[in-house]
Amino acid sequence: EAQVTQNPRYLITVTGKKLTVTCSQNMNHEYMSWYRQDPGLGLRQIYYSMNVEVTDKGDVPEGYKVSRKEKRNFPLILESPSPNQTSLYFCASSDRDMNTEAFFGQGTRLTVV
Amino acid sequence: ILNVEQSPQSLHVQEGDSTNFTCSFPSSNFYALHWYRWETAKSPEALFVMTLNGDEKKKGRISATLNTKEGYSYLYIKGSQPEDSATYLCASHNNNDMRFGAGTRLTVKP
């Protein structure tokens, strides 16, 4: 079954404690991206990756890092989380030709206190 | 920053009503326009991906049109049902960027 898997689904953490949200896809997609969703703002792109070892900033990259060492995995790293990073996060993947649909993970609801 | 705008922000209709909402997007360096349906507590799921000016796509009671020259797309739902209640997101693919609108939240009352 075609899948994008994010972990964890829910996380409550404290300010400054490094965390990683994992994302894995089994469709051999080249393109992967991270979004955050905040009320009234839709999905805002944090980072995206066109292929292994190729990553680029989206609209709201501050406070986040990513890596793409393998095609299937695209973890999102928060080195020093802050309360303004409390949000719902989605990972998505698609073929390099983005004229095909994107597949989304289940979402990670992060609360930073 | 090139914005994708959706209207209305929310919509309440009665079961059986037909409805439509709008997505406006940048027309420069345009590659594709995506529509997604997003139910609460689930992941967004693709409805349509459209690329050509004048494209029309249909899936059951839901259809969409695309005007790339003026930068807008309409999503239509015919004979709305309570199970159509969801947030409908559009996303514009320009260059290497896929930008989403804030969505239209549709509530269909039985």
Coordinates of C-alpha atoms in Angstrom, one line a residue:
Chain A
E1 CA 0.0 0.0 0.0
A2 CA 1.3 3.5 -1.0
Q3 CA 2.1 5.3 2.3
V4 CA 3.8 8.2 3.9
T5 CA 4.4 7.5 7.5
Q6 CA 5.2 10.2 10.1
N7 CA 6.2 9.6 13.7
P8 CA 5.3 10.5 16.3
R9 CA 1.6 11.5 15.8
Y10 CA 1.5 13.5 19.0
L11 CA 4.3 15.1 20.9
I12 CA 4.5 17.5 23.9
T13 CA 8.0 18.8 24.6
V14 CA 9.7 21.6 26.5
T15 CA 11.4 24.6 25.0
G16 CA 15.0 23.9 23.9
K17 CA 14.8 20.1 23.9
K18 CA 15.9 18.9 20.5
L19 CA 13.5 16.7 18.7
T20 CA 13.1 14.9 15.3
V21 CA 9.9 14.1 13.5
T22 CA 10.5 11.2 11.0
C23 CA 8.9 10.8 7.6
S24 CA 9.2 7.8 5.4
Q25 CA 7.6 7.0 2.0
N26 CA 7.4 3.7 0.1
M27 CA 6.6 5.0 -3.3
N28 CA 10.2 5.8 -4.5
H29 CA 9.1 9.4 -4.8
E30 CA 11.9 11.9 -5.5
Y31 CA 10.1 15.0 -4.1
M32 CA 9.4 15.3 -0.4
S33 CA 8.3 18.3 1.7
W34 CA 7.3 19.4 5.1
Y35 CA 4.4 21.8 5.9
R36 CA 3.0 23.3 9.1
Q37 CA -0.6 24.1 9.5
D38 CA -1.8 26.9 11.7
P39 CA -5.4 28.1 12.0
G40 CA -6.4 30.4 9.2
L41 CA -3.0 30.1 7.4
G42 CA -3.4 26.9 5.4
L43 CA -0.3 24.7 4.8
R44 CA 3.0 26.6 4.8
Q45 CA 6.0 24.9 3.4
I46 CA 9.0 24.6 5.7
Y47 CA 11.5 22.7 3.6
Y48 CA 11.4 20.6 0.5
S49 CA 13.8 18.1 -1.2
M50 CA 13.9 17.4 -4.9
N51 CA 16.2 14.3 -4.4
V52 CA 18.7 12.7 -2.2
E53 CA 21.1 15.3 -0.7
V54 CA 19.1 18.1 -2.3
T55 CA 17.1 20.3 0.1
D56 CA 15.8 23.8 -0.2
K57 CA 14.0 26.3 2.1
G58 CA 10.3 26.9 1.8
D59 CA 8.4 29.8 3.2
V60 CA 9.0 29.3 6.9
P61 CA 12.3 27.5 7.4
E62 CA 13.5 29.3 10.5
G63 CA 14.1 27.1 13.5
Y64 CA 14.0 23.9 11.4
K65 CA 16.5 21.6 9.7
V66 CA 16.0 18.7 7.4
S67 CA 18.2 16.0 5.8
R68 CA 17.7 13.7 2.8
K69 CA 20.4 11.0 3.1
E70 CA 18.1 8.3 1.5
K71 CA 15.3 8.6 -0.9
R72 CA 12.6 7.3 1.4
N73 CA 13.3 9.3 4.5
F74 CA 13.0 13.0 5.1
P75 CA 13.3 13.8 8.9
L76 CA 12.4 17.3 10.3
I77 CA 14.7 18.4 13.1
L78 CA 14.0 21.1 15.6
E79 CA 17.3 21.8 17.3
S80 CA 15.8 24.1 20.0
P81 CA 12.1 24.1 19.8
S82 CA 10.1 27.2 20.9
P83 CA 6.4 27.7 21.7
N84 CA 5.8 29.4 18.4
Q85 CA 6.6 26.0 16.7
T86 CA 3.5 24.5 18.3
S87 CA 1.6 23.4 15.2
L88 CA 0.3 20.5 13.1
Y89 CA 3.0 19.2 10.8
F90 CA 2.6 17.3 7.6
C91 CA 5.1 15.5 5.5
A92 CA 4.2 14.9 1.8
S93 CA 5.8 13.1 -1.1
S94 CA 5.2 13.1 -4.9
D95 CA 6.9 12.2 -8.1
R96 CA 9.6 14.7 -9.2
D97 CA 7.1 15.8 -11.9
M98 CA 4.8 17.6 -9.5
N99 CA 2.0 17.4 -12.0
T100 CA 0.9 14.3 -10.1
E101 CA -0.8 14.2 -6.7
A102 CA 1.1 14.6 -3.5
F103 CA 0.6 12.0 -0.8
F104 CA 0.5 13.2 2.8
G105 CA 1.5 11.6 6.1
Q106 CA -1.0 11.4 9.0
G107 CA 0.3 14.6 10.6
T108 CA 2.2 15.3 13.8
R109 CA 0.7 17.5 16.4
L110 CA 3.5 19.2 18.3
T111 CA 3.1 21.2 21.4
V112 CA 6.1 23.1 22.8
V113 CA 5.7 24.4 26.4
Chain B
I1 CA 5.8 35.9 -1.8
L2 CA 3.2 34.7 -4.3
N3 CA 0.0 33.9 -2.6
V4 CA -2.7 31.4 -3.2
E5 CA -6.1 32.7 -2.1
Q6 CA -9.3 30.7 -1.5
S7 CA -12.8 31.9 -0.9
P8 CA -15.0 31.7 0.9
Q9 CA -13.2 30.8 4.1
S10 CA -16.2 28.7 5.2
L11 CA -19.5 27.7 3.8
H12 CA -22.6 26.1 5.3
V13 CA -25.1 24.5 2.9
Q14 CA -28.1 22.2 3.2
E15 CA -28.0 18.6 2.0
G16 CA -28.8 18.6 -1.7
D17 CA -27.6 22.1 -2.4
S18 CA -24.9 22.6 -5.1
T19 CA -22.0 24.8 -4.2
N20 CA -18.8 26.1 -5.5
F21 CA -15.6 27.8 -4.3
T22 CA -12.7 29.6 -5.7
C23 CA -8.9 29.4 -5.7
S24 CA -6.8 32.2 -7.2
F25 CA -3.1 31.6 -7.8
P26 CA -0.1 33.2 -9.5
S27 CA -0.2 32.7 -13.2
S28 CA 3.5 33.3 -13.7
N29 CA 5.7 30.1 -14.0
F30 CA 2.6 28.0 -13.5
Y31 CA 3.0 24.2 -13.7
A32 CA -0.1 22.7 -12.0
L33 CA -3.1 23.3 -9.7
H34 CA -4.0 20.8 -7.1
W35 CA -7.2 20.3 -5.2
Y36 CA -7.2 18.3 -2.0
R37 CA -10.0 17.2 0.4
W38 CA -9.1 17.3 4.1
E39 CA -11.3 15.8 6.7
T40 CA -10.7 16.5 10.4
A41 CA -8.1 14.1 12.0
K42 CA -7.1 12.8 8.6
S43 CA -4.5 13.6 6.0
P44 CA -5.3 15.7 2.9
E45 CA -6.3 13.5 -0.1
A46 CA -5.9 14.5 -3.7
L47 CA -9.0 15.3 -5.7
F48 CA -7.6 16.7 -8.9
V49 CA -4.3 17.9 -10.5
M50 CA -4.8 20.2 -13.5
T51 CA -2.2 21.7 -15.8
L52 CA -3.8 23.0 -18.9
N53 CA -5.8 26.2 -19.4
G54 CA -9.4 25.3 -19.8
D55 CA -9.0 21.9 -18.1
E56 CA -12.1 20.5 -16.6
K57 CA -12.0 17.4 -14.3
K58 CA -14.8 15.4 -12.7
K59 CA -15.0 12.8 -10.0
G60 CA -18.5 11.8 -9.1
R61 CA -20.4 14.9 -8.0
I62 CA -17.3 17.0 -7.7
S63 CA -15.7 18.8 -10.6
A64 CA -13.1 21.5 -11.2
T65 CA -12.2 24.0 -13.8
L66 CA -8.9 25.8 -14.5
N67 CA -8.0 29.2 -16.0
T68 CA -4.3 29.6 -16.0
K69 CA -4.3 32.9 -17.9
E70 CA -6.2 34.8 -15.2
G71 CA -5.1 32.5 -12.4
Y72 CA -8.2 30.9 -10.9
S73 CA -9.8 27.6 -10.5
Y74 CA -13.4 26.7 -9.4
L75 CA -14.4 23.6 -7.5
Y76 CA -18.0 22.5 -7.8
I77 CA -20.0 20.1 -5.7
K78 CA -23.4 19.0 -7.1
G79 CA -26.1 17.9 -4.7
S80 CA -24.0 18.2 -1.5
Q81 CA -24.1 15.4 1.0
P82 CA -23.1 15.5 4.7
E83 CA -20.1 13.3 3.9
D84 CA -18.8 16.1 1.7
S85 CA -18.2 18.1 4.9
A86 CA -14.4 18.8 4.9
T87 CA -11.9 21.5 4.2
Y88 CA -11.0 21.8 0.5
L89 CA -7.5 23.0 -0.2
C90 CA -6.0 24.2 -3.4
A91 CA -2.3 24.3 -4.1
S92 CA -0.5 26.0 -7.0
H93 CA 2.8 24.6 -8.3
N94 CA 5.0 27.4 -9.6
N95 CA 8.7 26.7 -10.2
N96 CA 9.8 24.2 -7.5
D97 CA 7.3 25.5 -5.0
M98 CA 3.9 24.1 -4.1
R99 CA 1.9 26.7 -2.2
F100 CA -1.4 26.1 -0.5
G101 CA -4.3 28.3 0.1
A102 CA -5.9 28.5 3.6
G103 CA -8.8 26.3 2.5
T104 CA -12.6 26.5 2.3
R105 CA -14.3 24.7 5.2
L106 CA -17.5 23.2 3.9
T107 CA -20.3 22.0 6.3
V108 CA -23.3 20.2 4.8
K109 CA -26.3 20.1 7.1
P110 CA -28.7 17.1 6.8

